[in-house]
Coordinates of C-alpha atoms in Angstrom, one line a residue:
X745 CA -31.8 -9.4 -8.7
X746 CA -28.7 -12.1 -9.2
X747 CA -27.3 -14.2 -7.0
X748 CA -28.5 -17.4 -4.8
X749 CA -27.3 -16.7 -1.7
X750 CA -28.4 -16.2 1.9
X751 CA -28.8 -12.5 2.7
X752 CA -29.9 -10.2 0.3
X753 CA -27.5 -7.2 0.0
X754 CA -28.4 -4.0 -2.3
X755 CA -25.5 -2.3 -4.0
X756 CA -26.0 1.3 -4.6
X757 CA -26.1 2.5 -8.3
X758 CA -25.1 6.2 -8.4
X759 CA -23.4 6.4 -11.4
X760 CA -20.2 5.9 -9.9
X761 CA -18.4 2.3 -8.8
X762 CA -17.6 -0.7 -9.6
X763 CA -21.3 -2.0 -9.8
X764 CA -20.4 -5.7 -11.7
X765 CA -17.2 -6.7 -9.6
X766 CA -18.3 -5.9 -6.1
X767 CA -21.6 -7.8 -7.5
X768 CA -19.4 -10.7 -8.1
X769 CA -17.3 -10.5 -5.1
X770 CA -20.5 -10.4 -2.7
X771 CA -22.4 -13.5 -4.8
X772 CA -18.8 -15.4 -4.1
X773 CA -19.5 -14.5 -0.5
X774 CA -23.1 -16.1 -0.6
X775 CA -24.9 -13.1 -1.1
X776 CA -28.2 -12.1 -2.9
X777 CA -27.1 -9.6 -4.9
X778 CA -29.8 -6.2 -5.9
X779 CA -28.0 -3.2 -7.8
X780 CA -30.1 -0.7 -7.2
X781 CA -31.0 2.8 -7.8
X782 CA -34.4 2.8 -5.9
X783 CA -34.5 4.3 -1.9
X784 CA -37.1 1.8 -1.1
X785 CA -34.7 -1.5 -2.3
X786 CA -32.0 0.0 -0.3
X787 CA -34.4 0.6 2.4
X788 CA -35.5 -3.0 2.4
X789 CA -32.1 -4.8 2.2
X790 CA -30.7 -6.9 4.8
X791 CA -27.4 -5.2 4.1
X792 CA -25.9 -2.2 2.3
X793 CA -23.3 -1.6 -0.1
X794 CA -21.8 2.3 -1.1
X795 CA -18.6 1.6 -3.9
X796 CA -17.3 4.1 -5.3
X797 CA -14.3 5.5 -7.8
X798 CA -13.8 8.9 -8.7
X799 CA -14.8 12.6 -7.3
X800 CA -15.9 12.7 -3.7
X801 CA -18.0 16.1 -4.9
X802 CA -19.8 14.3 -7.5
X803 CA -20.5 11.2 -5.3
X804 CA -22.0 13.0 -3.1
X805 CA -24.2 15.0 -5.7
X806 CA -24.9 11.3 -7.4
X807 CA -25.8 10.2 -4.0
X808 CA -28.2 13.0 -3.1
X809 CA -31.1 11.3 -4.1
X810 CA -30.3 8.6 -1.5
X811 CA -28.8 10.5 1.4
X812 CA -32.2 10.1 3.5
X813 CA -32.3 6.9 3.1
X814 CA -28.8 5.8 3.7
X815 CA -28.9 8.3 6.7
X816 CA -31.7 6.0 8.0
X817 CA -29.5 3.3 6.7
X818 CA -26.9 4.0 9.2
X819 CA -29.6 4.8 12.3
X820 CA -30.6 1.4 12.2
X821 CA -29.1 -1.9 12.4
X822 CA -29.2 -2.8 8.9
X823 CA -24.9 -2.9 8.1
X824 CA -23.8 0.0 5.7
X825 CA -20.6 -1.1 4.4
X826 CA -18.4 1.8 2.2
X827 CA -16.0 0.9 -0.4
X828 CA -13.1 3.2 -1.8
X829 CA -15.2 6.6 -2.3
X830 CA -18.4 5.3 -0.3
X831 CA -16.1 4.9 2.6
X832 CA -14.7 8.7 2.1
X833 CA -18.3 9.7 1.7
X834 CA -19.4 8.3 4.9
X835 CA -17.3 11.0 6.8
X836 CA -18.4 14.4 7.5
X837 CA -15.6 16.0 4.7
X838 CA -12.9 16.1 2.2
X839 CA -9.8 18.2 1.2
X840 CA -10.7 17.1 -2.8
X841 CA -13.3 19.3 -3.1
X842 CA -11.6 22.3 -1.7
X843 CA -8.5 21.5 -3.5
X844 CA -10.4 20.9 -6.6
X845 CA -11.8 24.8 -6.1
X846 CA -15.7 23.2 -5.7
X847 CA -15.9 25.0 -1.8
X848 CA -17.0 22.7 0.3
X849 CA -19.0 19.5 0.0
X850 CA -20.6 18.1 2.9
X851 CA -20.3 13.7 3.4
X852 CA -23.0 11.8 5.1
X853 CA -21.4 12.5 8.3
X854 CA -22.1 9.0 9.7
X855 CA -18.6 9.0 10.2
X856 CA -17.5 12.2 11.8
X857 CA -13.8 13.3 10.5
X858 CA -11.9 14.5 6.9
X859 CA -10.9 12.9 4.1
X860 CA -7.4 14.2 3.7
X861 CA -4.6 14.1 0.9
X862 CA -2.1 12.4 1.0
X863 CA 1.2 14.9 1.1
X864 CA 5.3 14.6 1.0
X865 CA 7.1 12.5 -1.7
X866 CA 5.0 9.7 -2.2
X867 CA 3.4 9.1 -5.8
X868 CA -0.2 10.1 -5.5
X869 CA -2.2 8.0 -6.3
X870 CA -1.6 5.5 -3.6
X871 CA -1.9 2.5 -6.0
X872 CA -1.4 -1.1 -5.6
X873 CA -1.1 -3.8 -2.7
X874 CA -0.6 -2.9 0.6
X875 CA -0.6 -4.6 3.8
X876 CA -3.6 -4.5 7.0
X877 CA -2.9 -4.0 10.5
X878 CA -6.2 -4.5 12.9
X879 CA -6.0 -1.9 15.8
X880 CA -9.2 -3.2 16.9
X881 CA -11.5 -6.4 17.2
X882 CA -14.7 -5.4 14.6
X883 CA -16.8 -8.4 13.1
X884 CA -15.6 -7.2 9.5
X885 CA -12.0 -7.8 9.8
X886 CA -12.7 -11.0 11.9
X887 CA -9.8 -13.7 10.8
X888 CA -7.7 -10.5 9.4
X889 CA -4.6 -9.1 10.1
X890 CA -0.7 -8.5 8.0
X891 CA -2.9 -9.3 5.3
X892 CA -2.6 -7.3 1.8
X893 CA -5.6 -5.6 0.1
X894 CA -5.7 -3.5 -2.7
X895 CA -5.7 0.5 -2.7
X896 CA -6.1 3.1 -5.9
X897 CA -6.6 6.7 -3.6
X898 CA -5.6 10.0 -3.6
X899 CA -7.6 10.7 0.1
X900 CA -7.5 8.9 2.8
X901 CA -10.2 9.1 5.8
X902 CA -9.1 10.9 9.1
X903 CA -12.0 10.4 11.8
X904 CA -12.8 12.4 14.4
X905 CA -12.8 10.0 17.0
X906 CA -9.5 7.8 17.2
X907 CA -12.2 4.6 18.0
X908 CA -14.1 5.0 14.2
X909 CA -10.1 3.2 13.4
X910 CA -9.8 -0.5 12.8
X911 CA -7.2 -1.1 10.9
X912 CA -4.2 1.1 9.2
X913 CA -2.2 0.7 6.5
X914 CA 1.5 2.6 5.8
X915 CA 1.9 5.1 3.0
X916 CA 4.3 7.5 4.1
X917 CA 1.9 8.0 7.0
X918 CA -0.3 5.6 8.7
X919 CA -3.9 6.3 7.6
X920 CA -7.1 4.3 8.4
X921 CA -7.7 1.4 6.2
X922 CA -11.0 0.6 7.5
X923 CA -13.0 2.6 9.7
X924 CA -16.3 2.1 11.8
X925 CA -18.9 4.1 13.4
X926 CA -20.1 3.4 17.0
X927 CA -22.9 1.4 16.4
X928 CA -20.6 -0.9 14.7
X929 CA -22.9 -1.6 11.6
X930 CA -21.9 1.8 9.7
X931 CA -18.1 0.5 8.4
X932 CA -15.8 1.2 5.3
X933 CA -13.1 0.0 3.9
X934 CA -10.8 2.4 1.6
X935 CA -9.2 -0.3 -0.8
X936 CA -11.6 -2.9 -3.0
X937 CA -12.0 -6.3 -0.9
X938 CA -13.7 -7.1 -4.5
X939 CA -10.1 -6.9 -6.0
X940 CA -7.9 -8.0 -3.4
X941 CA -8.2 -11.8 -3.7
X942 CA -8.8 -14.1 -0.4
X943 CA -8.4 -11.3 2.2
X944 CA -11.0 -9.5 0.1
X945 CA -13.5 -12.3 -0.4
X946 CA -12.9 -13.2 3.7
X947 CA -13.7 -9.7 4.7
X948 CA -17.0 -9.8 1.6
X949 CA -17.6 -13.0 3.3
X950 CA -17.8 -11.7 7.2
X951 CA -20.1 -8.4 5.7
X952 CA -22.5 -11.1 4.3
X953 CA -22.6 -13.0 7.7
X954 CA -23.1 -9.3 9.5
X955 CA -25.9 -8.6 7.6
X956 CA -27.4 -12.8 7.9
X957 CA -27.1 -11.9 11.7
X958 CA -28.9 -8.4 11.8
X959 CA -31.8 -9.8 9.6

């Protein structure tokens, strides 16, 4: 464990992510920090973290070993927050493994919808600093909005349900930025709030509060 803070957040270790900076980013937020491979750590945490870079296929076969607990995770009202690839593996789908020739690959589904790529003339990846419109009031986003964060993608998350959208961002088409499920406490955001300087640390900083709440 590392980390002083108030609630205790466990950051999933699958072999893919950032593990050390979104560590550092949630122990700037206050957080007790746990990087964890274990389902009963996870289980036990006041609040959940899923980062991710890479392969949404081999995320989710990383992740397999943890998909009932983060399923039970996201039934309860411990918050399950999704960065980058953990926010695309919240969703039901994705276009990469099919365009990739792996068949399909099913997501945690928490998040009903398709992770879709990005088409037309703009340079795939979508890489770099981009700005945040809030469509909708959500406790993660709270003090938020024409900020800038900061993407690397390929995907980007198309939900089901036009209410799992809280904020968009513009790449040649307006695509969810940071998504939620009903309950609220299920949430992801596709760019790295550990890399994208005070908007990142304000929105690591409102998770942390979430999950001192929900305790």
């Amino acid at each position: 464990m590392t980390g002083t803070g108030g609630a205790e957040i466990a950051v999933v270790d699958y072999g893919l992510g950032n593990l050390r900076s979104a560590t550092r980013g949630l122990e700037r937020a206050d957080a007790t920090v746990t990087i964890t491979a274990e389902s009963a750590e996870i289980a036990a945490a006041d609040g959940v973290v899923l980062p991710g870079v890479g392969a949404f296929s081999e995320g989710m076969e990383n992740a397999a070993p943890f998909r009932e607990t983060l399923l039970e995770v996201a039934e309860s009202d411990t918050p399950l927050f999704g960065i980058c690839l953990g926010m695309q593996m919240l969703l039901s789908t994705s276009e990469e493994a099919d365009h990739a020739g792996q068949g399909d690959v099913e997501g945690l589904g928490v998040i009903p919808g398709t992770n879709r790529r990005f088409r037309g003339d703009r340079k795939v990846p979508h890489m770099g600093w981009n700005d945040l419109a809030i469509e909708r009031e959500h406790p993660l986003v709270a003090g938020v909005d024409g900020e800038y964060a900061y993407f690397v993608h390929s995907y980007y998350a198309d939900p089901a349900e036009a209410d799992a959208v809280v904020a968009t961002t513009d790449y040649g088409v307006r695509f969810p930025s940071v998504v939620a499920d009903e309950s609220g406490t299920v949430f992801g955001t596709q760019f790295h709030p550990e890399k994208s300087g005070e908007t990142g640390l304000r929105i690591l900083r409102n998770f942390v509060e979430l999950c001192d709440a929900e305790a």
